[in-house]
Structures are given as C-alpha cells and as structure tokens.
XYZ file of C-alpha atoms in Angstrom:
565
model
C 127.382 44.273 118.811
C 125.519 44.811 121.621
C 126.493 48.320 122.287
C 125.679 49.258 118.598
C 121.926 47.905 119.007
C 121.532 50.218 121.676
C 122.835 52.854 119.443
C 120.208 51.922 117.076
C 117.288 51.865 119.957
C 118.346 55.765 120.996
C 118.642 56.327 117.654
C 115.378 55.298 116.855
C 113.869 57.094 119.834
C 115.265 60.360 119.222
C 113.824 60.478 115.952
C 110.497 59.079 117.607
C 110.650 61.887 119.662
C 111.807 64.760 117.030
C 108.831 63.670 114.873
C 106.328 63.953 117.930
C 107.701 67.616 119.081
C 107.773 68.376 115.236
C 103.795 66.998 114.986
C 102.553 69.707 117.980
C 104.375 72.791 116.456
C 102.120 75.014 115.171
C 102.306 75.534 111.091
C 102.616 78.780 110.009
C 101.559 78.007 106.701
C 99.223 80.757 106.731
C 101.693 83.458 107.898
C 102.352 84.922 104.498
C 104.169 87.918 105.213
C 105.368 89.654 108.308
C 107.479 92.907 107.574
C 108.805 94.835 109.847
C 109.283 98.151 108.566
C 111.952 99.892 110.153
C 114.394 96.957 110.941
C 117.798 96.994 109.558
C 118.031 93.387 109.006
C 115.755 90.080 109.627
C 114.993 88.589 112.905
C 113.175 85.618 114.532
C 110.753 86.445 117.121
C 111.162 83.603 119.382
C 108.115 84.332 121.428
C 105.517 83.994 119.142
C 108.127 81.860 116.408
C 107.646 84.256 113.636
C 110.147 85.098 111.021
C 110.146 88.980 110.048
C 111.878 90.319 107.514
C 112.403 94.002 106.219
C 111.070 96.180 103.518
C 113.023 96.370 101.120
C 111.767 93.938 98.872
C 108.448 95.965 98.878
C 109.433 99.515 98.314
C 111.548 101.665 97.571
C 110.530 105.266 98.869
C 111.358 106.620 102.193
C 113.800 106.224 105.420
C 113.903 103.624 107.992
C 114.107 104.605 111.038
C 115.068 102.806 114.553
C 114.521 104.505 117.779
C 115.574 103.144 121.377
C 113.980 99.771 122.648
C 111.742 99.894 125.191
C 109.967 97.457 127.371
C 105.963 96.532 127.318
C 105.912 96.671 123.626
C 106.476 94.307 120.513
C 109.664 94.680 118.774
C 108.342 96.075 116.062
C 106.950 99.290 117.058
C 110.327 100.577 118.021
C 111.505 101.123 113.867
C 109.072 102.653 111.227
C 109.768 103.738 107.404
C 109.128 107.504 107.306
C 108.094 109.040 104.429
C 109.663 113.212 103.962
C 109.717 113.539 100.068
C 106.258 115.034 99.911
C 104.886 113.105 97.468
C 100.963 112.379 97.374
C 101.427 108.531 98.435
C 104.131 105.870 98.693
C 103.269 102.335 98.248
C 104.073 98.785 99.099
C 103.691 95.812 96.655
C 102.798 92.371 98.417
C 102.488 90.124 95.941
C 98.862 87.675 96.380
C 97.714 84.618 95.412
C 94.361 84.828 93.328
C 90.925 83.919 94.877
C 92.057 83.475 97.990
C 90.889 85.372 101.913
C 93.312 87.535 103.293
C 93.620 89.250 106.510
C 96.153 92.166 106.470
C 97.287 94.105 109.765
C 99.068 97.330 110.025
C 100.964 98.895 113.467
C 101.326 102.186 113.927
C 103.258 103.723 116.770
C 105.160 107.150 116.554
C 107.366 106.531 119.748
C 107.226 108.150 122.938
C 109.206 111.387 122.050
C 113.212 110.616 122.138
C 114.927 112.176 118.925
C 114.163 109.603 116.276
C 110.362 109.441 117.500
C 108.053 110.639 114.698
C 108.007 114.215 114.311
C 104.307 115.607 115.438
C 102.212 117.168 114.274
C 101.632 114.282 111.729
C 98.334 113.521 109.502
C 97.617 110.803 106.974
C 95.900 108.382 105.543
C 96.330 104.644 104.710
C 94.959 102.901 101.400
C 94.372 99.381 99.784
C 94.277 99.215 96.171
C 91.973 101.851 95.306
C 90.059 101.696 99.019
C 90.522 104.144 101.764
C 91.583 102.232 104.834
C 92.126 104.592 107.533
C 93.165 107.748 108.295
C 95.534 108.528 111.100
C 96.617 111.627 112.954
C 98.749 112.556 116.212
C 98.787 116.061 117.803
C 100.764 115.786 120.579
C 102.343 113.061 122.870
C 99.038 112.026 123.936
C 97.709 110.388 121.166
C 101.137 108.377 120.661
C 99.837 105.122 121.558
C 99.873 102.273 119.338
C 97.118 101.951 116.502
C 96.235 98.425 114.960
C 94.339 98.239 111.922
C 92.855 94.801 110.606
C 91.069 94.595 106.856
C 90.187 91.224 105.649
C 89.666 91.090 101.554
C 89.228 89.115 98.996
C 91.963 88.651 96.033
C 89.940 87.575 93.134
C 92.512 87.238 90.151
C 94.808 90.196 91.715
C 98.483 89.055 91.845
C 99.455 92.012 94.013
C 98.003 94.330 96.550
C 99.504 98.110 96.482
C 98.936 99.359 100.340
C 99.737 103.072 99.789
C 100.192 106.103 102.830
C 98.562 108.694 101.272
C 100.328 112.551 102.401
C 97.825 114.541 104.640
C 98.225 118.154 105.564
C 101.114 118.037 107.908
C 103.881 115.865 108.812
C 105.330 113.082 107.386
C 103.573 109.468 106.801
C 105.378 106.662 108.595
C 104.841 102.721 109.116
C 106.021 100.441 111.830
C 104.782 96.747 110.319
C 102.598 94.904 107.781
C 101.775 91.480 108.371
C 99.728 89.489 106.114
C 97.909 85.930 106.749
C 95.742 83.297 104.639
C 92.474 82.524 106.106
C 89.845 79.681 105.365
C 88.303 80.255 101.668
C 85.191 81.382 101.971
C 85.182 82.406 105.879
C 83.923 85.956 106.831
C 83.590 86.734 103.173
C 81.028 84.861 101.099
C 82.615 84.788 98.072
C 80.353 82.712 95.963
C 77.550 85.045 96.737
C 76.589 86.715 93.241
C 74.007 88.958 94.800
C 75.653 91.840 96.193
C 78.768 94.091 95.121
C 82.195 92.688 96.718
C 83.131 93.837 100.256
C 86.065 94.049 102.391
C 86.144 94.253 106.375
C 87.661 96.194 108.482
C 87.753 94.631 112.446
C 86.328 96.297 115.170
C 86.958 93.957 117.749
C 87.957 90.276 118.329
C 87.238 88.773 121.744
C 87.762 85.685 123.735
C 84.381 85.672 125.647
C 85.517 83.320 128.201
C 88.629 85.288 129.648
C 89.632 85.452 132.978
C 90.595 88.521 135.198
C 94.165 87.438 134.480
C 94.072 86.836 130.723
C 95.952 89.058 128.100
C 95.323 89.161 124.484
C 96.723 85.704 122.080
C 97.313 85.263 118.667
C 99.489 82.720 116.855
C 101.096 80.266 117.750
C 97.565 79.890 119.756
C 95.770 81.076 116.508
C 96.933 79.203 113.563
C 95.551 81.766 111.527
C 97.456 84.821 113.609
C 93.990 86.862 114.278
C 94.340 88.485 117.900
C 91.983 87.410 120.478
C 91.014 90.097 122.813
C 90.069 89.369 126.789
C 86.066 90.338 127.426
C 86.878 91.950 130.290
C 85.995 95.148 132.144
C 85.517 98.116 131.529
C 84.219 96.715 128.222
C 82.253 94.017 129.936
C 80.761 93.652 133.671
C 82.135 91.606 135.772
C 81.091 87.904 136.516
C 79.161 86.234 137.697
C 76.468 88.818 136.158
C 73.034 88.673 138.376
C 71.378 86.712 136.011
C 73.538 83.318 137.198
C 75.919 83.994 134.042
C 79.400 82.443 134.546
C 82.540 81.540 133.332
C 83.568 78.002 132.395
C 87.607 77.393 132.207
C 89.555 74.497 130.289
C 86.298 72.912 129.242
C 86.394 69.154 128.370
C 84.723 67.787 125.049
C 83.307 64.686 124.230
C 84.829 63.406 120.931
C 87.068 66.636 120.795
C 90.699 66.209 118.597
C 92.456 69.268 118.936
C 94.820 68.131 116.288
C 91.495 67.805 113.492
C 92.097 69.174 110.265
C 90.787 72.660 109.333
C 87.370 73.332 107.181
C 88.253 75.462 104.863
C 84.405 76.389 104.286
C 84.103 77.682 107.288
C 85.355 80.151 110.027
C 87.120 78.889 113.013
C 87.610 80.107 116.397
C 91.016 78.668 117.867
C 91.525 76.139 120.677
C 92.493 78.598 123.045
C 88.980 80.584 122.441
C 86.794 77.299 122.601
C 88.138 75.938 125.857
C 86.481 79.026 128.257
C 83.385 80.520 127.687
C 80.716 82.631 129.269
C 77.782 80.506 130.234
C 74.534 82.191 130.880
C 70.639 82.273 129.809
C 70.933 86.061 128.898
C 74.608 86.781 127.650
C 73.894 90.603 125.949
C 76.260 93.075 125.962
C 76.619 96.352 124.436
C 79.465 97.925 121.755
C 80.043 101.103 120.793
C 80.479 102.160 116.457
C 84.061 103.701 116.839
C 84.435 104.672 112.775
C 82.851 108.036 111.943
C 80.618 106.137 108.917
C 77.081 104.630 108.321
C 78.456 101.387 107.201
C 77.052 98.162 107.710
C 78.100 96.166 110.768
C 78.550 92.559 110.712
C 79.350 89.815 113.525
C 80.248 86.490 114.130
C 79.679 84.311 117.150
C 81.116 81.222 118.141
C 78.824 78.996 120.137
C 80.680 75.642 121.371
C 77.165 74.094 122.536
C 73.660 75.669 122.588
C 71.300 73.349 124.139
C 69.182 73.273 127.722
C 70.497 72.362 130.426
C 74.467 71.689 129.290
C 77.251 71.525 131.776
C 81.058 71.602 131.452
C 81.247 67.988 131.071
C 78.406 67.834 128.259
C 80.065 70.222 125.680
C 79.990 68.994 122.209
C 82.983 69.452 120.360
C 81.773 70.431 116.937
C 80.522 74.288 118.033
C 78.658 76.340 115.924
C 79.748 79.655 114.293
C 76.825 82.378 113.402
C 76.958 85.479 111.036
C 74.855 88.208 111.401
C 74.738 92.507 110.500
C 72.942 95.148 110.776
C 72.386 98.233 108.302
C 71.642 95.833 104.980
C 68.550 95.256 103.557
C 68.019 92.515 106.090
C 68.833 92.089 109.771
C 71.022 88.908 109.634
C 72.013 86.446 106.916
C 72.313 82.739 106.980
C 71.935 82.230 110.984
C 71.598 78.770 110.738
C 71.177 76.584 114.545
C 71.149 73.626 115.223
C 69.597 71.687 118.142
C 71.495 68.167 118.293
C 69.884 67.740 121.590
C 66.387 66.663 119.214
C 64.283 69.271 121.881
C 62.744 72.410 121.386
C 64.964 75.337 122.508
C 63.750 78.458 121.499
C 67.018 80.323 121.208
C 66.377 83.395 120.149
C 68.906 84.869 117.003
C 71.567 86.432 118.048
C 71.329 89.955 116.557
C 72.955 93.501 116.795
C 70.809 96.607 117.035
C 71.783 99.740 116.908
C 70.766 103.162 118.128
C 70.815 106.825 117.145
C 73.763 107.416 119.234
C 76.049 104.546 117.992
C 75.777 102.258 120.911
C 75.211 98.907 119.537
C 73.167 96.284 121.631
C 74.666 92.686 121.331
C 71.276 90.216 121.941
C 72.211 86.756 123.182
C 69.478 84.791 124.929
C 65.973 82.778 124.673
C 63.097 83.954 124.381
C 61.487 81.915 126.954
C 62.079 79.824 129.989
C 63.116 77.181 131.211
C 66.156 79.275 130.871
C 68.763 76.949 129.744
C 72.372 77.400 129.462
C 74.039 79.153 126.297
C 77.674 78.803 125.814
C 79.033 81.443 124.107
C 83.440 81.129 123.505
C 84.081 84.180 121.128
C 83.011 87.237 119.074
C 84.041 89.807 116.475
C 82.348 92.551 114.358
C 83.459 93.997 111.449
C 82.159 97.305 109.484
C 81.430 96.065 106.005
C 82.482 98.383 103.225
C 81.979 97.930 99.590
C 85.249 97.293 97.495
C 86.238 100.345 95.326
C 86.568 99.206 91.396
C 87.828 102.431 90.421
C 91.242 102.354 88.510
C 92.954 103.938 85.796
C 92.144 102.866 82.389
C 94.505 99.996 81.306
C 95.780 101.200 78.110
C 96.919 104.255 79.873
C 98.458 102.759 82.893
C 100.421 100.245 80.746
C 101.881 103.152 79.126
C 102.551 105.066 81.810
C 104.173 101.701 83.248
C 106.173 101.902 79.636
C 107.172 105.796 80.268
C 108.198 104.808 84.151
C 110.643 102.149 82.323
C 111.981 104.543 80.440
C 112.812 107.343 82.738
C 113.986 104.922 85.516
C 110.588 105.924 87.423
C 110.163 102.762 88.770
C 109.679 103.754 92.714
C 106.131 104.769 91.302
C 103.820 102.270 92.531
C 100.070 101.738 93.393
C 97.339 103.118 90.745
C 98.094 106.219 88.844
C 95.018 107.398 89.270
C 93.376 106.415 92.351
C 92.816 107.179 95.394
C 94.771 109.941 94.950
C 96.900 110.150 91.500
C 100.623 110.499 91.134
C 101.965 114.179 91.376
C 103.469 114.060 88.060
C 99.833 112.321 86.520
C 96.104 114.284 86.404
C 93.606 112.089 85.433
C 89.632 113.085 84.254
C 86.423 111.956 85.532
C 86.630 108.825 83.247
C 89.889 107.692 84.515
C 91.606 108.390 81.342
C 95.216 110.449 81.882
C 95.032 113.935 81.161
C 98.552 115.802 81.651
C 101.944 114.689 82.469
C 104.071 117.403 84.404
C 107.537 115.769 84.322
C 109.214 119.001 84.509
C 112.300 119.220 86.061
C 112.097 115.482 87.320
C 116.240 114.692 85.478
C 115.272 112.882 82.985
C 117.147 111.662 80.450
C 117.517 109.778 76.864
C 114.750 110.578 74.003
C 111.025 111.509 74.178
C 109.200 107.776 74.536
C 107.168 107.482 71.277
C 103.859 105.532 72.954
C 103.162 109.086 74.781
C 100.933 109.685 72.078
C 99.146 106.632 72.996
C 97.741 108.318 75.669
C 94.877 109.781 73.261
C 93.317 112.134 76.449
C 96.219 114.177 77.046
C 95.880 118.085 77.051
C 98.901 118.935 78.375
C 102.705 117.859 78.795
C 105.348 119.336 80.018
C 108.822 117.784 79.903
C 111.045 120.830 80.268
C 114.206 121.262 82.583
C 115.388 117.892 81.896
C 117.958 116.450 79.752
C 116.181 115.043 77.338
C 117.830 114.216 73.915
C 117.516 112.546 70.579
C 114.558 114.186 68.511
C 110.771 115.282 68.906
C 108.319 112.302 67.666
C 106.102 113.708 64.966
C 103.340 111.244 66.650
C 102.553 113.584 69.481
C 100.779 115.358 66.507
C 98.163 113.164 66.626
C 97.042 113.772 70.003
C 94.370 115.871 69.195
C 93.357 117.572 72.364
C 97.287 118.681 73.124
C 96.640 122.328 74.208
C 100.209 122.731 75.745
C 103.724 120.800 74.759
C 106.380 122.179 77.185
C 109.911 121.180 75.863
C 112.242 123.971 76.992
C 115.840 123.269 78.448
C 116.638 119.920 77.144
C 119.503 118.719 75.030
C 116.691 118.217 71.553
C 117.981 117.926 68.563
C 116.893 117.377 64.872
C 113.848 119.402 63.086
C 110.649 120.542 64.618
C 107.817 118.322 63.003
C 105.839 120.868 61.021
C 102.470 118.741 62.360
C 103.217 119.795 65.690
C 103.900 123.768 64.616
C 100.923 123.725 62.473
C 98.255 122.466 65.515
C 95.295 124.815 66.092
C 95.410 125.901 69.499
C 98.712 124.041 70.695
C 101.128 126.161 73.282
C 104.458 124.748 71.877
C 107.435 126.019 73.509
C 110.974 124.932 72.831
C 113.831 127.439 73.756
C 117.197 125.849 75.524
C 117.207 123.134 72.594
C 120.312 124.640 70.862
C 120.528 121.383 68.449
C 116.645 122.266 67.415
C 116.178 123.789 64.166
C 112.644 124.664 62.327
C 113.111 124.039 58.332
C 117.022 123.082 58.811
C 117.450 126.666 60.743
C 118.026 126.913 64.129
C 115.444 128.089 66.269
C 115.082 131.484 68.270
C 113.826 130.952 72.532
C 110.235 130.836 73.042
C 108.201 131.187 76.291
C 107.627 128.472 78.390
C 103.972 127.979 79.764
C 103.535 127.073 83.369
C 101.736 123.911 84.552
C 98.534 123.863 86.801
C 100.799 124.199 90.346
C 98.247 122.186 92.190
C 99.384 118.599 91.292
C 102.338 119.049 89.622
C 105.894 118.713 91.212
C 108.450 121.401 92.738
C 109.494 122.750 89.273
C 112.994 124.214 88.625
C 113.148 128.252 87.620
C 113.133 128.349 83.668
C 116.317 129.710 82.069
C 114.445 132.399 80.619
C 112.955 133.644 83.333
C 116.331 134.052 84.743
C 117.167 136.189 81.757
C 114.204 137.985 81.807
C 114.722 138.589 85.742
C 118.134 139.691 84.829
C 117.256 142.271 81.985
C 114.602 143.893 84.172
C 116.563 144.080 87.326
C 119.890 145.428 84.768
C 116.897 148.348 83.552
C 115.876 149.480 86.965
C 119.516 149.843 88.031
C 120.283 152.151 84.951
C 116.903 153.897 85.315
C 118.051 155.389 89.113
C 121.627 155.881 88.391
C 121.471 157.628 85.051
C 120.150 161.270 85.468
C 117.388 162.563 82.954
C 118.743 165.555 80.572
C-alpha cells in the first residue's frame, strides 16, 4: 500500500512537471505555414521547433531540386522548386483566413555553384495577388548570396493568396521557402482607417537596438510571432558607448513585468528578447539608407520600454511604448502618441525620419532640450509603404475561364488571368475583360465548352492542333466581335452552324475536321490564320503548311531536273 502511494506522489509530480515544461514552450499558433520548397519530404527543425512541410499541396508547376548540404546556412536554402517550362508565371495558392494581418517571407538562394545550383544567368520577378513584390536577378557567383524578402498585408475577405514568379528575360525562376505567420489585428496596418487606399509593407529592416558585439540575429521561438530581429551593430551602427554618454543596458529588470502576459492584439509588440537590452542615451539618431529603387513612402516603428528623465536599469517600467511614424505622405508622422507616467515635463522630441536627395534617411531620437535625460530605446523597423493593387480580371470572365480550365484538365493554371502579367494562352484589354484565347496545340481533348461564348469580349480563338471532338456550338455566333475562329486539325464532327459561316468579317478556318460537313457535305481544307506570336504558346506546324511546304519543295525539284524544250 505504501509503495503504491508513492507511485501515486511521482505520478502526480511528473505530470506537475510535464504541465510546467508544457506552460514555457513557446506556441506557434501563429506559424501558419512554413514550406520548404525543394524538400522531398517533411521535417522538424529542432532548432528553432518548426514543422516544414513541402510544396506540393500548393502547386503544381515546376521541379524540385536538392543540392549538397552545406554548413552556415538554414536547411532550407539547400532545395528550391525551379521553374524551366517558360511560361509567363507559376503560382502558389496559400489558403488565408479573412480580415486578418499577415506577414509572409520568401528565401532565395541559388547555391554556391555545384551541378544542381541554379543555372545563371537568371532574372525574375516575384508577385502577390496582383502586386509586384520584388524582382530578383543573379549574374554570376557573386551575387549568389541569400535574399530575404518580408511583405506584411492585409486579407480582407480573400480566402487565398496566389504568390506567383513571374519569367524575366533569362534563366529560369526558382524558390527555396515560403513561410507565412499571423500577426496582432490591427498592428503595423491600420485597418480600420477609412481614409486612405489599402497598403501593404514590404520590411526594410528589423533591429534589436540593444545588441551586443556578440549577438546574432533571433526569431521564433524568441519571437512568438517569427519576425527576425536584426543586431544594431557596426558597420550599420557606431560603436558604443557613442560620445554623447549613450550606452547599452543588458537583461534589464522591470518592475511589475510578467513575461508570460497575454498578447494585445490592438497593438504591435516587440518580443522579450528585444525589450530586455536597449540603447540608453539623450541623443540616440542614426542614419539608414532607401535600398528599393522607388519614391514610396517610408514608415517606422519604435519600441521605447521607458521614456522618462533620469531612468536607470532598475526603474524600467514594464508596459513600453511602441511609436509609428513615415515620411513621404501628406504628413510627417501619424498617431505618435507619448506618454509621460513620470507626471513631469519631458520634452521628448518626436521621433521622426527625414530624408534627403540622395536616399540617406536620418533616424531623429532625442529631446529637444536639457536636462538631458535618459531615453531607452529596445527596437526598430521601417517598412516602404506601397498601395495595394485592385486590379483583376473581370469575374464573369475568370469564372469561365476557371470553367474552360475544368474542362481541359488546365488546372496547374493559377493566380489571376489577367494580372500582373496574364496567362500565355489568355490576352486581356485595358478593361480587364478577356480578349483571345490561343489554345493551339495545348492536347486538348473532348468537345468545344459551350460558356466560351460567355466571354462576350473575345476577338479571337484559336483551338487548332488539338483533339478536339463532338460538334461546333452554334453559340460562338453570338460573340459579336469574333474576328478569327481557328479550328483546324481536330477530330470535329457534325455540321458547320450556318451563323458562324454567315459572320461579317469572321476568319473561320476548319480543314483536318474530316467528320465536318457544311449543308450535310463534307467540307474541302481551308487556311489556318496565325495567332499574335507575342503571348501565345509554342504552336505546333499546321498540317497544311506541311503540304503546302511539300508541293513547293516537289515543284522546285522538277523545275531543275526537267530540261526546257
């Protein structure tokens, strides 16, 4: 009996201490998605405790690729998806949650020239719904080093974010990981404002203000949130102390601080790991340096854990103050609100970002007059602030282009027909509206869908060198603005609809069809027109022009061979 209650007491304690080891993990809640795009199968990154998991839940399109594991680098950025087939983009589909703040992150790294390193030259670009991103672009071996890209956005009611790799002039697009991560509603983006146009960001730089000579970049599980903190440290920044008395204060101490508090989910929050140092100083400026070729606007945020006179480590106050402010909008900074809790007059002046003709940005931090106080400042990040593109293809016409990709098994189409760039099978007019399908020669099979004539912009199609079958719908007859109906080479069948033979100014061409008759007789070859090369894709040589090439190159022969008389 006795042994069994002490059982029951290391039972008890065991679970005791499960629960308490379970309590201090950090959640990863807000770790959405984490893909690494190359890998053959899912891992756990025991370092930093996140689960990745491959593509191929979110596309389709292109090759993965692994190349040898090095050291000094994450995991990831030794596999990429590579993308050869030529076409104008590929796309991912991460599925969203609506009216909620994302941050999204992208690694690119081409690998340091083995064989299955990404072939260079290589230029492209990288898109977000219907918003340019970035572009990218690697000469040589120099410029393989890894690139990060960070975008925070807004959902509104989206479901699903298309990130598409739009094809540049050389080289083929590749990917080494997308991660994507939930951040407090209504932090960085104020999205109850109703006074300007929406925005996204994209990051220039995050940093921990308070790092030591020794310090190297965190993220989760130090971030809940998974943004990387940067170290402030030279070259960037001088080295301290500065000659002004500026220093750095280490594993602070708060009064009435709980590290385990519950987030606001108003607001934006700087992690524990950021709060505890900081640079202390009465004059904290610093310069940055615009690193996008653009005019866009510039915003910051800084994270103050106490701003008051005369504060030392042992004084901080836990709840610290976070403070927004841009440069390039019709105002210099936006709700910069302070507070003194100290109930004295500090005349702080707002922190604000300047900028010059030559793109160097001056960071202000300090008062405007003595007694020269101390201003504790733990972290900072700018963003450039770009408005979010609307632009998208008229939704009538995509959902029946989404019908036609149904029925031609063209599902690995993804992202916006239209925009940035369209489809290479899809032209599109200044309105948005679809103006030509070139399917030719893209094996397709089973009959003509009958909702094309839905698409009531359309000037051209041309379905030829496929193997279509069934008969021609007498509804394309109503598309009034038809110019040219390319048909050739299919397996048609049935009657020609008079409609279609009697439209002023349609190109209708038809030969190849041998089940195609016009008034129960069957029909003699006509010409095939040609499609506008410049968007459409790699077509297939007509099987009359093979004849024709044929009959002219039989003519020439006979012409040198036979003498005159």
């Amino acid at each position: 009996m006795e042994k069994r209650g002490s059982y029951s007491l290391l039972l008890v304690f065991c679970i005791y201490m499960l629960t308490a080891i379970n309590a201090q993990q950090p959640n990863p809640r807000f770790l959405v998605l984490s893909i690494d795009c190359g890998a053959a199968s899912p891992y756990n990154d025991s370092t930093l405790g996140i689960e990745w998991q491959t593509d191929e839940n979110y596309i389709s399109t292109g090759t993965s690729v692994q190349m040898k594991e090095g050291t000094g680098l994450p995991k990831q950025l030794y596999s990429y998806r590579s993308f050869t087939s030529g076409r104008s983009k590929d796309c991912y589909t991460l599925k969203v949650n609506t009216d909620t703040i994302y941050l999204l992150r992208v690694r690119l790294f081409p690998g340091s020239g083995g064989s299955s390193s990404v072939a260079l030259p290589v230029d492209f670009s990288v898109s977000v719904n219907s918003n340019h991103w970035f572009s990218y672009s690697a000469v040589t071996g120099k410029d393989s080093s890894e690139v990060l890209q960070e975008s925070i956005f807004y959902s509104f009611q989206m479901e699903k974010v298309y990130l598409c790799l739009l094809k540049g002039k050389t080289g083929a697009p590749f990917i080494n990981s997308i991660e994507l991560r939930i951040l407090p509603k209504n932090s960085y983006l104020d999205t109850r404002s109703k006074q300007e146009p929406p925005h996204f960001l994209v990051l220039g730089d995050r940093l921990n203000m308070g790092a030591k000579s020794t310090d190297q970049p965190f993220r989760f599980p130090d971030d809940d949130f998974d943004r990387i903190w940067w170290p402030a440290l030279p070259p960037k920044f001088p080295p301290y102390p500065r000659a002004d008395g500026s220093s750095i204060f280490s594993n602070l101490t708060f009064s009435s601080y709980n590290p385990d508090s519950t987030y606001n989910f108003d607001d934006n929050w700087a992690p524990t790991k950021t709060l505890i140092d900081a640079w202390v100083g009465s004059d904290l400026s610093f310069n940055i340096t615009r690193e996008r070729n653009d005019t866009n606007r510039i915003v910051a945020t800084f994270y103050f854990m106490e701003i008051r006179p005369n504060v030392n480590a042992t004084e901080i106050y836990s709840d610290y103050e976070f403070i927004f402010g841009d440069i390039g909008g019709p105002d210099d900074y936006f709700y910069l609100y302070l507070f003194d809790r100290s109930d004295q007059s500090v005349d702080l002046e707002v922190p604000t970002i300047e900028e010059n003709a030559n793109g160097l940005i001056n960071v202000n931090v300090s008062f405007y007059t003595g007694p020269f106080p101390k201003i504790v400042l733990n972290g900072f990040e700018y963003y450039y602030l770009y408005e979010v593109d609307i632009n998208a293809t008229y939704s009538s016409d995509r959902d029946i282009l989404e019908s036609i990709k149904a029925s031609f098994d063209l599902g690995d189409w993804k992202g916006d027909p239209c925009f940035p760039v369209a489809w290479d099978w899809v032209t599109c007019d200044s309105g948005s509206r679809i103006q030509t399908l070139n399917l030719t020669g893209m094996e397709l099979s089973g009959p003509i869908p009958e909702n094309i004539s839905s698409l009531p912009e359309l000037t051209e199609i041309y379905l030829d060198n496929n193997n279509l079958s069934g008969i021609i719908p007498e509804s394309l007859a109503s598309l009034t603005k038809l110019t040219i109906l390319a048909l050739d080479n299919n397996q048609l069948t049935g009657d020609i609809p008079t409609q279609l033979l009697n439209m002023p100014g349609l190109k209708l061409t038809f030969s190849g069809n041998p089940g195609l008759t016009r008034g129960g007789t069957k029909v003699s070859a006509s010409p095939a027109p040609s499609p506008a090369a410049s968007s459409a894709p790699i077509r297939s040589s007509l099987k009359s022009d093979v004849l024709l090439y044929r009959t002219m190159l039989l003519l020439l022969t006979i012409w040198v061979l036979v003498p005159f008389r």
